[in-house]
Amino acid sequence: MLLNSPRWLAPIVLAASLQGAAASDAVTADTVLAEVNGVKITAGHLLLMRGALPQQYQTLPNDALYDGLLQQAISQILLGSTVTDMGKAADLALENEARALRANVAMSRLAEGAVSEDGLQAAYEARFGDVAPAPEYHAAHILVETEEDAAKIVEELEAGADFAALARERSTGPSGPSGGDLGWFGQGTMVAPFEEAVVALEPGAISGPVQTQFGWHVIKLYEIRDQAAPALDEVRADLAGEIQEAAIEAKLTELRGAAKISETGKDAVDLGFLSDPSLLEN
């Protein structure tokens, strides 16, 4: 990254008076900051260059950034002027970058115009309006290494031992210090044997030994409640993303239907070219 102009660079030809360069003028993306042999460097150029800098440069003060970026742009113009034929690889890379940039601009514009409050509300109703509430469970467990240890804990609990106290004393799981409390969780959160044991319990009941890949569990179910649908604001970003993706896919389907496209099937081409960078050599 050329943040300072190298000493060996050829003399720079700058315009004596630059449009919009006065500090008192309002800067726009088109404000010309330098001109090198007739090629203009604008504030917009520097702004985009700044955004592409590595993170360690982003905290530099603007006066240092300005000097570094401007000299880098000047250096790029001077060095670039010495090249008339960039070679096949560079030419194709520019075409790829231009194509990707135009496509990204198109997707951004489609995405921006796709989302409305009415559309979000409709998507929310379609997703959650007719969905039956799902159960949530509040449970705790004691995790030990062997079935025998789990069976002993069950015996102690049946004899009146306090579940939370035993969990703090004997559980090897991360929830042990908090009495084994796992908080609230829905179906699909826990591994299958654990979930099946929880679902089979009534509130206040304690399971027998349950084996999972983590060891042996003794589980206590505290409460069951219906999981309420999330508020619109909680899922707004997800729904907006889905709406935007659908809009882009719909536009692509429309464009493909109207376009004249011919493709070479993979059976008709030697796919080894994808591993042969020598094809890009002049």
PDB file of C-alpha atoms in Angstrom:
ATOM      1  CA  MET A   1       0.000   0.000   0.000  1.00  0.00           C
ATOM      2  CA  LEU A   2       1.615   3.244  -1.163  1.00  0.00           C
ATOM      3  CA  LEU A   3       0.639   5.722   1.507  1.00  0.00           C
ATOM      4  CA  ASN A   4       3.475   8.097   0.677  1.00  0.00           C
ATOM      5  CA  SER A   5       4.790   8.945  -2.754  1.00  0.00           C
ATOM      6  CA  PRO A   6       8.126   7.140  -3.334  1.00  0.00           C
ATOM      7  CA  ARG A   7      11.126   9.424  -3.759  1.00  0.00           C
ATOM      8  CA  TRP A   8      11.989   7.833  -7.074  1.00  0.00           C
ATOM      9  CA  LEU A   9       8.748   8.851  -8.747  1.00  0.00           C
ATOM     10  CA  ALA A  10       8.991  11.119 -11.783  1.00  0.00           C
ATOM     11  CA  PRO A  11       8.099  14.791 -11.248  1.00  0.00           C
ATOM     12  CA  ILE A  12       4.385  15.269 -10.807  1.00  0.00           C
ATOM     13  CA  VAL A  13       2.557  17.605 -13.124  1.00  0.00           C
ATOM     14  CA  LEU A  14      -0.237  19.209 -11.112  1.00  0.00           C
ATOM     15  CA  ALA A  15      -2.656  21.845 -12.271  1.00  0.00           C
ATOM     16  CA  ALA A  16      -1.829  25.227 -10.725  1.00  0.00           C
ATOM     17  CA  SER A  17      -5.450  25.948  -9.946  1.00  0.00           C
ATOM     18  CA  LEU A  18      -7.801  23.118  -8.999  1.00  0.00           C
ATOM     19  CA  GLN A  19     -11.582  23.304  -9.155  1.00  0.00           C
ATOM     20  CA  GLY A  20     -13.252  23.282  -5.746  1.00  0.00           C
ATOM     21  CA  ALA A  21      -9.967  22.903  -3.869  1.00  0.00           C
ATOM     22  CA  ALA A  22     -10.408  25.961  -1.682  1.00  0.00           C
ATOM     23  CA  ALA A  23     -10.983  24.963   1.925  1.00  0.00           C
ATOM     24  CA  SER A  24     -13.984  27.266   2.132  1.00  0.00           C
ATOM     25  CA  ASP A  25     -15.839  25.514  -0.713  1.00  0.00           C
ATOM     26  CA  ALA A  26     -18.282  22.708   0.025  1.00  0.00           C
ATOM     27  CA  VAL A  27     -16.703  19.418  -1.034  1.00  0.00           C
ATOM     28  CA  THR A  28     -18.670  17.052  -3.267  1.00  0.00           C
ATOM     29  CA  ALA A  29     -17.721  13.730  -4.796  1.00  0.00           C
ATOM     30  CA  ASP A  30     -16.818  15.637  -7.959  1.00  0.00           C
ATOM     31  CA  THR A  31     -14.518  18.142  -6.260  1.00  0.00           C
ATOM     32  CA  VAL A  32     -11.170  17.956  -8.072  1.00  0.00           C
ATOM     33  CA  LEU A  33      -8.256  17.633  -5.678  1.00  0.00           C
ATOM     34  CA  ALA A  34      -5.444  17.043  -8.150  1.00  0.00           C
ATOM     35  CA  GLU A  35      -4.837  16.740 -11.854  1.00  0.00           C
ATOM     36  CA  VAL A  36      -1.990  14.626 -13.208  1.00  0.00           C
ATOM     37  CA  ASN A  37      -1.182  15.103 -16.887  1.00  0.00           C
ATOM     38  CA  GLY A  38      -4.848  15.863 -17.515  1.00  0.00           C
ATOM     39  CA  VAL A  39      -6.259  13.047 -15.364  1.00  0.00           C
ATOM     40  CA  LYS A  40      -8.428  14.327 -12.508  1.00  0.00           C
ATOM     41  CA  ILE A  41      -8.448  12.965  -8.973  1.00  0.00           C
ATOM     42  CA  THR A  42     -11.650  13.801  -7.107  1.00  0.00           C
ATOM     43  CA  ALA A  43     -12.851  13.688  -3.522  1.00  0.00           C
ATOM     44  CA  GLY A  44     -14.983  10.710  -4.517  1.00  0.00           C
ATOM     45  CA  HIS A  45     -11.893   8.800  -5.607  1.00  0.00           C
ATOM     46  CA  LEU A  46     -10.206   9.388  -2.255  1.00  0.00           C
ATOM     47  CA  LEU A  47     -13.326   8.532  -0.285  1.00  0.00           C
ATOM     48  CA  LEU A  48     -13.575   5.135  -1.977  1.00  0.00           C
ATOM     49  CA  MET A  49      -9.846   4.545  -1.530  1.00  0.00           C
ATOM     50  CA  ARG A  50     -10.171   5.302   2.169  1.00  0.00           C
ATOM     51  CA  GLY A  51     -12.950   2.721   2.522  1.00  0.00           C
ATOM     52  CA  ALA A  52     -10.699   0.055   1.014  1.00  0.00           C
ATOM     53  CA  LEU A  53      -7.796   0.691   3.397  1.00  0.00           C
ATOM     54  CA  PRO A  54      -6.781  -1.999   5.915  1.00  0.00           C
ATOM     55  CA  GLN A  55      -8.265  -1.528   9.370  1.00  0.00           C
ATOM     56  CA  GLN A  56      -5.037  -0.247  10.907  1.00  0.00           C
ATOM     57  CA  TYR A  57      -5.169   2.826   8.669  1.00  0.00           C
ATOM     58  CA  GLN A  58      -8.819   3.673   9.359  1.00  0.00           C
ATOM     59  CA  THR A  59      -8.009   5.461  12.623  1.00  0.00           C
ATOM     60  CA  LEU A  60      -5.465   7.828  11.105  1.00  0.00           C
ATOM     61  CA  PRO A  61      -6.440  11.522  11.243  1.00  0.00           C
ATOM     62  CA  ASN A  62      -7.973  12.954   8.094  1.00  0.00           C
ATOM     63  CA  ASP A  63      -5.007  15.192   7.357  1.00  0.00           C
ATOM     64  CA  ALA A  64      -2.674  12.184   7.282  1.00  0.00           C
ATOM     65  CA  LEU A  65      -5.159  10.146   5.271  1.00  0.00           C
ATOM     66  CA  TYR A  66      -5.595  12.960   2.778  1.00  0.00           C
ATOM     67  CA  ASP A  67      -1.882  13.265   2.112  1.00  0.00           C
ATOM     68  CA  GLY A  68      -1.357   9.521   1.863  1.00  0.00           C
ATOM     69  CA  LEU A  69      -4.366   8.796  -0.321  1.00  0.00           C
ATOM     70  CA  LEU A  70      -3.748  11.709  -2.664  1.00  0.00           C
ATOM     71  CA  GLN A  71      -0.126  10.722  -3.185  1.00  0.00           C
ATOM     72  CA  GLN A  72      -1.160   7.118  -3.711  1.00  0.00           C
ATOM     73  CA  ALA A  73      -3.671   8.136  -6.383  1.00  0.00           C
ATOM     74  CA  ILE A  74      -1.052  10.306  -8.094  1.00  0.00           C
ATOM     75  CA  SER A  75       1.438   7.440  -8.015  1.00  0.00           C
ATOM     76  CA  GLN A  76      -1.131   5.066  -9.488  1.00  0.00           C
ATOM     77  CA  ILE A  77      -1.833   7.417 -12.384  1.00  0.00           C
ATOM     78  CA  LEU A  78       1.849   7.918 -13.111  1.00  0.00           C
ATOM     79  CA  LEU A  79       2.697   4.238 -12.942  1.00  0.00           C
ATOM     80  CA  GLY A  80      -0.401   3.280 -14.906  1.00  0.00           C
ATOM     81  CA  SER A  81       0.526   5.689 -17.687  1.00  0.00           C
ATOM     82  CA  THR A  82       3.617   3.596 -18.420  1.00  0.00           C
ATOM     83  CA  VAL A  83       1.487   0.574 -19.344  1.00  0.00           C
ATOM     84  CA  THR A  84      -0.304   0.336 -22.679  1.00  0.00           C
ATOM     85  CA  ASP A  85      -1.012  -3.404 -22.670  1.00  0.00           C
ATOM     86  CA  MET A  86      -1.928  -4.791 -19.257  1.00  0.00           C
ATOM     87  CA  GLY A  87      -2.068  -8.384 -20.430  1.00  0.00           C
ATOM     88  CA  LYS A  88      -4.921 -10.842 -20.719  1.00  0.00           C
ATOM     89  CA  ALA A  89      -5.204 -11.621 -16.993  1.00  0.00           C
ATOM     90  CA  ALA A  90      -5.473  -7.958 -15.981  1.00  0.00           C
ATOM     91  CA  ASP A  91      -7.920  -7.142 -18.796  1.00  0.00           C
ATOM     92  CA  LEU A  92     -10.171 -10.034 -17.822  1.00  0.00           C
ATOM     93  CA  ALA A  93      -9.900  -9.137 -14.132  1.00  0.00           C
ATOM     94  CA  LEU A  94     -11.114  -5.619 -14.919  1.00  0.00           C
ATOM     95  CA  GLU A  95     -14.056  -7.043 -16.872  1.00  0.00           C
ATOM     96  CA  ASN A  96     -14.927  -9.359 -13.980  1.00  0.00           C
ATOM     97  CA  GLU A  97     -14.722  -6.534 -11.440  1.00  0.00           C
ATOM     98  CA  ALA A  98     -16.833  -4.203 -13.578  1.00  0.00           C
ATOM     99  CA  ARG A  99     -19.454  -6.917 -14.112  1.00  0.00           C
ATOM    100  CA  ALA A 100     -19.580  -7.728 -10.399  1.00  0.00           C
ATOM    101  CA  LEU A 101     -19.794  -4.053  -9.442  1.00  0.00           C
ATOM    102  CA  ARG A 102     -22.697  -3.391 -11.823  1.00  0.00           C
ATOM    103  CA  ALA A 103     -24.504  -6.486 -10.541  1.00  0.00           C
ATOM    104  CA  ASN A 104     -23.980  -5.387  -6.929  1.00  0.00           C
ATOM    105  CA  VAL A 105     -25.362  -1.933  -7.714  1.00  0.00           C
ATOM    106  CA  ALA A 106     -28.398  -3.537  -9.354  1.00  0.00           C
ATOM    107  CA  MET A 107     -28.975  -5.825  -6.363  1.00  0.00           C
ATOM    108  CA  SER A 108     -28.631  -2.943  -3.920  1.00  0.00           C
ATOM    109  CA  ARG A 109     -31.212  -0.892  -5.800  1.00  0.00           C
ATOM    110  CA  LEU A 110     -33.606  -3.822  -6.031  1.00  0.00           C
ATOM    111  CA  ALA A 111     -33.176  -4.537  -2.325  1.00  0.00           C
ATOM    112  CA  GLU A 112     -33.754  -0.922  -1.322  1.00  0.00           C
ATOM    113  CA  GLY A 113     -37.007  -0.748  -3.261  1.00  0.00           C
ATOM    114  CA  ALA A 114     -38.335  -4.147  -2.259  1.00  0.00           C
ATOM    115  CA  VAL A 115     -39.123  -3.586   1.413  1.00  0.00           C
ATOM    116  CA  SER A 116     -42.137  -1.653   2.649  1.00  0.00           C
ATOM    117  CA  GLU A 117     -43.927  -1.621   5.985  1.00  0.00           C
ATOM    118  CA  ASP A 118     -46.972  -3.261   4.391  1.00  0.00           C
ATOM    119  CA  GLY A 119     -44.767  -5.927   2.854  1.00  0.00           C
ATOM    120  CA  LEU A 120     -43.076  -6.611   6.172  1.00  0.00           C
ATOM    121  CA  GLN A 121     -46.425  -6.888   7.935  1.00  0.00           C
ATOM    122  CA  ALA A 122     -47.710  -9.301   5.285  1.00  0.00           C
ATOM    123  CA  ALA A 123     -44.581 -11.431   5.555  1.00  0.00           C
ATOM    124  CA  TYR A 124     -44.898 -11.434   9.341  1.00  0.00           C
ATOM    125  CA  GLU A 125     -48.530 -12.558   9.194  1.00  0.00           C
ATOM    126  CA  ALA A 126     -47.679 -15.271   6.680  1.00  0.00           C
ATOM    127  CA  ARG A 127     -44.887 -16.564   8.892  1.00  0.00           C
ATOM    128  CA  PHE A 128     -46.430 -16.283  12.345  1.00  0.00           C
ATOM    129  CA  GLY A 129     -50.133 -15.497  11.952  1.00  0.00           C
ATOM    130  CA  ASP A 130     -51.447 -19.071  11.893  1.00  0.00           C
ATOM    131  CA  VAL A 131     -48.618 -20.784  13.743  1.00  0.00           C
ATOM    132  CA  ALA A 132     -49.717 -22.603  16.881  1.00  0.00           C
ATOM    133  CA  PRO A 133     -47.707 -21.643  19.966  1.00  0.00           C
ATOM    134  CA  ALA A 134     -44.819 -24.020  20.597  1.00  0.00           C
ATOM    135  CA  PRO A 135     -44.027 -25.211  24.119  1.00  0.00           C
ATOM    136  CA  GLU A 136     -40.988 -23.959  26.007  1.00  0.00           C
ATOM    137  CA  TYR A 137     -39.457 -25.773  28.934  1.00  0.00           C
ATOM    138  CA  HIS A 138     -37.682 -24.535  32.045  1.00  0.00           C
ATOM    139  CA  ALA A 139     -35.496 -27.338  33.335  1.00  0.00           C
ATOM    140  CA  ALA A 140     -32.335 -28.137  35.248  1.00  0.00           C
ATOM    141  CA  HIS A 141     -30.020 -31.117  35.142  1.00  0.00           C
ATOM    142  CA  ILE A 142     -27.208 -32.813  36.971  1.00  0.00           C
ATOM    143  CA  LEU A 143     -24.533 -34.226  34.670  1.00  0.00           C
ATOM    144  CA  VAL A 144     -22.304 -37.093  35.828  1.00  0.00           C
ATOM    145  CA  GLU A 145     -20.015 -39.605  34.137  1.00  0.00           C
ATOM    146  CA  THR A 146     -21.700 -42.945  34.852  1.00  0.00           C
ATOM    147  CA  GLU A 147     -25.178 -44.422  35.034  1.00  0.00           C
ATOM    148  CA  GLU A 148     -24.437 -45.610  38.566  1.00  0.00           C
ATOM    149  CA  ASP A 149     -23.671 -42.060  39.694  1.00  0.00           C
ATOM    150  CA  ALA A 150     -26.892 -40.837  38.087  1.00  0.00           C
ATOM    151  CA  ALA A 151     -28.914 -43.585  39.781  1.00  0.00           C
ATOM    152  CA  LYS A 152     -27.484 -42.642  43.183  1.00  0.00           C
ATOM    153  CA  ILE A 153     -28.484 -39.022  42.621  1.00  0.00           C
ATOM    154  CA  VAL A 154     -32.027 -40.115  41.748  1.00  0.00           C
ATOM    155  CA  GLU A 155     -32.180 -42.078  45.011  1.00  0.00           C
ATOM    156  CA  GLU A 156     -30.990 -39.080  47.007  1.00  0.00           C
ATOM    157  CA  LEU A 157     -33.544 -36.820  45.342  1.00  0.00           C
ATOM    158  CA  GLU A 158     -36.339 -39.301  46.031  1.00  0.00           C
ATOM    159  CA  ALA A 159     -35.206 -39.264  49.655  1.00  0.00           C
ATOM    160  CA  GLY A 160     -35.689 -35.501  49.799  1.00  0.00           C
ATOM    161  CA  ALA A 161     -32.333 -34.028  48.754  1.00  0.00           C
ATOM    162  CA  ASP A 162     -32.389 -30.558  47.215  1.00  0.00           C
ATOM    163  CA  PHE A 163     -31.882 -30.700  43.436  1.00  0.00           C
ATOM    164  CA  ALA A 164     -30.045 -27.384  43.104  1.00  0.00           C
ATOM    165  CA  ALA A 165     -27.727 -28.202  45.993  1.00  0.00           C
ATOM    166  CA  LEU A 166     -26.846 -31.589  44.497  1.00  0.00           C
ATOM    167  CA  ALA A 167     -26.240 -29.973  41.117  1.00  0.00           C
ATOM    168  CA  ARG A 168     -23.836 -27.471  42.630  1.00  0.00           C
ATOM    169  CA  GLU A 169     -22.045 -30.235  44.484  1.00  0.00           C
ATOM    170  CA  ARG A 170     -21.952 -33.059  41.938  1.00  0.00           C
ATOM    171  CA  SER A 171     -22.718 -31.877  38.401  1.00  0.00           C
ATOM    172  CA  THR A 172     -19.804 -31.778  35.947  1.00  0.00           C
ATOM    173  CA  GLY A 173     -21.689 -29.574  33.499  1.00  0.00           C
ATOM    174  CA  PRO A 174     -21.247 -25.805  33.111  1.00  0.00           C
ATOM    175  CA  SER A 175     -24.674 -25.172  34.663  1.00  0.00           C
ATOM    176  CA  GLY A 176     -23.667 -26.902  37.892  1.00  0.00           C
ATOM    177  CA  PRO A 177     -22.664 -23.736  39.782  1.00  0.00           C
ATOM    178  CA  SER A 178     -26.116 -22.279  39.048  1.00  0.00           C
ATOM    179  CA  GLY A 179     -27.913 -25.299  40.452  1.00  0.00           C
ATOM    180  CA  GLY A 180     -28.077 -27.022  37.084  1.00  0.00           C
ATOM    181  CA  ASP A 181     -30.574 -24.447  35.817  1.00  0.00           C
ATOM    182  CA  LEU A 182     -30.768 -24.419  31.999  1.00  0.00           C
ATOM    183  CA  GLY A 183     -33.301 -21.612  31.750  1.00  0.00           C
ATOM    184  CA  TRP A 184     -36.033 -21.687  29.122  1.00  0.00           C
ATOM    185  CA  PHE A 185     -35.552 -23.567  25.863  1.00  0.00           C
ATOM    186  CA  GLY A 186     -37.721 -24.753  23.005  1.00  0.00           C
ATOM    187  CA  GLN A 187     -37.930 -27.999  21.104  1.00  0.00           C
ATOM    188  CA  GLY A 188     -34.928 -28.677  18.904  1.00  0.00           C
ATOM    189  CA  THR A 189     -32.536 -26.901  21.247  1.00  0.00           C
ATOM    190  CA  MET A 190     -31.259 -29.914  23.167  1.00  0.00           C
ATOM    191  CA  VAL A 191     -29.942 -33.244  21.891  1.00  0.00           C
ATOM    192  CA  ALA A 192     -32.695 -35.752  21.164  1.00  0.00           C
ATOM    193  CA  PRO A 193     -32.442 -38.073  24.219  1.00  0.00           C
ATOM    194  CA  PHE A 194     -32.386 -35.103  26.576  1.00  0.00           C
ATOM    195  CA  GLU A 195     -35.330 -33.408  24.865  1.00  0.00           C
ATOM    196  CA  GLU A 196     -37.379 -36.608  24.806  1.00  0.00           C
ATOM    197  CA  ALA A 197     -36.871 -37.013  28.539  1.00  0.00           C
ATOM    198  CA  VAL A 198     -37.891 -33.410  29.208  1.00  0.00           C
ATOM    199  CA  VAL A 199     -41.039 -33.661  27.070  1.00  0.00           C
ATOM    200  CA  ALA A 200     -42.094 -36.795  28.931  1.00  0.00           C
ATOM    201  CA  LEU A 201     -41.927 -35.079  32.342  1.00  0.00           C
ATOM    202  CA  GLU A 202     -44.631 -33.216  34.210  1.00  0.00           C
ATOM    203  CA  PRO A 203     -43.675 -29.933  35.913  1.00  0.00           C
ATOM    204  CA  GLY A 204     -41.937 -30.683  39.199  1.00  0.00           C
ATOM    205  CA  ALA A 205     -40.988 -34.230  38.162  1.00  0.00           C
ATOM    206  CA  ILE A 206     -37.483 -35.694  38.014  1.00  0.00           C
ATOM    207  CA  SER A 207     -36.262 -38.101  35.352  1.00  0.00           C
ATOM    208  CA  GLY A 208     -34.347 -41.312  35.718  1.00  0.00           C
ATOM    209  CA  PRO A 209     -30.804 -41.506  34.330  1.00  0.00           C
ATOM    210  CA  VAL A 210     -30.666 -40.210  30.738  1.00  0.00           C
ATOM    211  CA  GLN A 211     -27.654 -40.891  28.527  1.00  0.00           C
ATOM    212  CA  THR A 212     -26.353 -38.482  25.874  1.00  0.00           C
ATOM    213  CA  GLN A 213     -22.967 -38.011  24.254  1.00  0.00           C
ATOM    214  CA  PHE A 214     -22.103 -35.700  27.156  1.00  0.00           C
ATOM    215  CA  GLY A 215     -22.624 -38.272  29.889  1.00  0.00           C
ATOM    216  CA  TRP A 216     -25.511 -39.203  32.171  1.00  0.00           C
ATOM    217  CA  HIS A 217     -28.162 -36.688  33.203  1.00  0.00           C
ATOM    218  CA  VAL A 218     -30.761 -36.424  35.905  1.00  0.00           C
ATOM    219  CA  ILE A 219     -33.312 -33.838  34.799  1.00  0.00           C
ATOM    220  CA  LYS A 220     -35.870 -31.796  36.705  1.00  0.00           C
ATOM    221  CA  LEU A 221     -38.638 -29.994  34.829  1.00  0.00           C
ATOM    222  CA  TYR A 222     -39.763 -26.804  36.533  1.00  0.00           C
ATOM    223  CA  GLU A 223     -42.308 -25.248  34.162  1.00  0.00           C
ATOM    224  CA  ILE A 224     -43.866 -25.412  30.701  1.00  0.00           C
ATOM    225  CA  ARG A 225     -45.214 -22.406  28.831  1.00  0.00           C
ATOM    226  CA  ASP A 226     -46.315 -21.534  25.318  1.00  0.00           C
ATOM    227  CA  GLN A 227     -43.670 -19.769  23.296  1.00  0.00           C
ATOM    228  CA  ALA A 228     -45.164 -16.522  22.027  1.00  0.00           C
ATOM    229  CA  ALA A 229     -44.561 -15.422  18.460  1.00  0.00           C
ATOM    230  CA  PRO A 230     -41.771 -12.845  18.259  1.00  0.00           C
ATOM    231  CA  ALA A 231     -42.690  -9.199  17.812  1.00  0.00           C
ATOM    232  CA  LEU A 232     -42.330  -7.804  14.313  1.00  0.00           C
ATOM    233  CA  ASP A 233     -39.359  -5.694  15.332  1.00  0.00           C
ATOM    234  CA  GLU A 234     -37.532  -8.795  16.554  1.00  0.00           C
ATOM    235  CA  VAL A 235     -37.696 -10.440  13.127  1.00  0.00           C
ATOM    236  CA  ARG A 236     -37.802  -7.317  10.971  1.00  0.00           C
ATOM    237  CA  ALA A 237     -34.245  -7.724   9.684  1.00  0.00           C
ATOM    238  CA  ASP A 238     -34.733 -11.399   8.821  1.00  0.00           C
ATOM    239  CA  LEU A 239     -38.014 -10.772   7.028  1.00  0.00           C
ATOM    240  CA  ALA A 240     -36.552  -7.811   5.145  1.00  0.00           C
ATOM    241  CA  GLY A 241     -33.659  -9.989   3.997  1.00  0.00           C
ATOM    242  CA  GLU A 242     -36.052 -12.655   2.734  1.00  0.00           C
ATOM    243  CA  ILE A 243     -38.159 -10.071   0.884  1.00  0.00           C
ATOM    244  CA  GLN A 244     -35.062  -8.581  -0.714  1.00  0.00           C
ATOM    245  CA  GLU A 245     -33.732 -11.971  -1.740  1.00  0.00           C
ATOM    246  CA  ALA A 246     -37.087 -12.879  -3.272  1.00  0.00           C
ATOM    247  CA  ALA A 247     -37.158  -9.594  -5.213  1.00  0.00           C
ATOM    248  CA  ILE A 248     -33.689 -10.229  -6.619  1.00  0.00           C
ATOM    249  CA  GLU A 249     -34.576 -13.812  -7.574  1.00  0.00           C
ATOM    250  CA  ALA A 250     -37.787 -12.638  -9.247  1.00  0.00           C
ATOM    251  CA  LYS A 251     -35.880 -10.030 -11.245  1.00  0.00           C
ATOM    252  CA  LEU A 252     -33.295 -12.595 -12.307  1.00  0.00           C
ATOM    253  CA  THR A 253     -36.055 -14.958 -13.426  1.00  0.00           C
ATOM    254  CA  GLU A 254     -37.606 -12.130 -15.442  1.00  0.00           C
ATOM    255  CA  LEU A 255     -34.283 -11.167 -17.005  1.00  0.00           C
ATOM    256  CA  ARG A 256     -33.369 -14.745 -17.857  1.00  0.00           C
ATOM    257  CA  GLY A 257     -36.748 -15.243 -19.480  1.00  0.00           C
ATOM    258  CA  ALA A 258     -36.254 -12.201 -21.704  1.00  0.00           C
ATOM    259  CA  ALA A 259     -32.569 -12.766 -22.484  1.00  0.00           C
ATOM    260  CA  LYS A 260     -30.984 -14.721 -25.304  1.00  0.00           C
ATOM    261  CA  ILE A 261     -28.502 -16.973 -23.504  1.00  0.00           C
ATOM    262  CA  SER A 262     -26.327 -19.697 -24.985  1.00  0.00           C
ATOM    263  CA  GLU A 263     -24.175 -21.883 -22.773  1.00  0.00           C
ATOM    264  CA  THR A 264     -21.532 -24.514 -23.404  1.00  0.00           C
ATOM    265  CA  GLY A 265     -22.366 -27.601 -21.382  1.00  0.00           C
ATOM    266  CA  LYS A 266     -19.697 -28.998 -19.106  1.00  0.00           C
ATOM    267  CA  ASP A 267     -19.668 -32.228 -21.110  1.00  0.00           C
ATOM    268  CA  ALA A 268     -18.529 -30.277 -24.173  1.00  0.00           C
ATOM    269  CA  VAL A 269     -15.496 -28.573 -22.634  1.00  0.00           C
ATOM    270  CA  ASP A 270     -12.302 -29.787 -20.981  1.00  0.00           C
ATOM    271  CA  LEU A 271     -12.897 -28.663 -17.400  1.00  0.00           C
ATOM    272  CA  GLY A 272      -9.195 -28.856 -16.697  1.00  0.00           C
ATOM    273  CA  PHE A 273      -8.979 -25.236 -17.816  1.00  0.00           C
ATOM    274  CA  LEU A 274     -10.236 -24.220 -14.365  1.00  0.00           C
ATOM    275  CA  SER A 275      -6.954 -25.467 -12.909  1.00  0.00           C
ATOM    276  CA  ASP A 276      -4.667 -24.078 -15.618  1.00  0.00           C
ATOM    277  CA  PRO A 277      -3.628 -20.458 -14.912  1.00  0.00           C
ATOM    278  CA  SER A 278      -1.171 -20.635 -17.806  1.00  0.00           C
ATOM    279  CA  LEU A 279      -4.130 -19.930 -20.112  1.00  0.00           C
ATOM    280  CA  LEU A 280      -3.960 -16.316 -18.929  1.00  0.00           C
ATOM    281  CA  GLU A 281      -0.361 -15.872 -19.986  1.00  0.00           C
ATOM    282  CA  ASN A 282       0.270 -13.805 -23.101  1.00  0.00           C
TER     283      ASN A 282
END
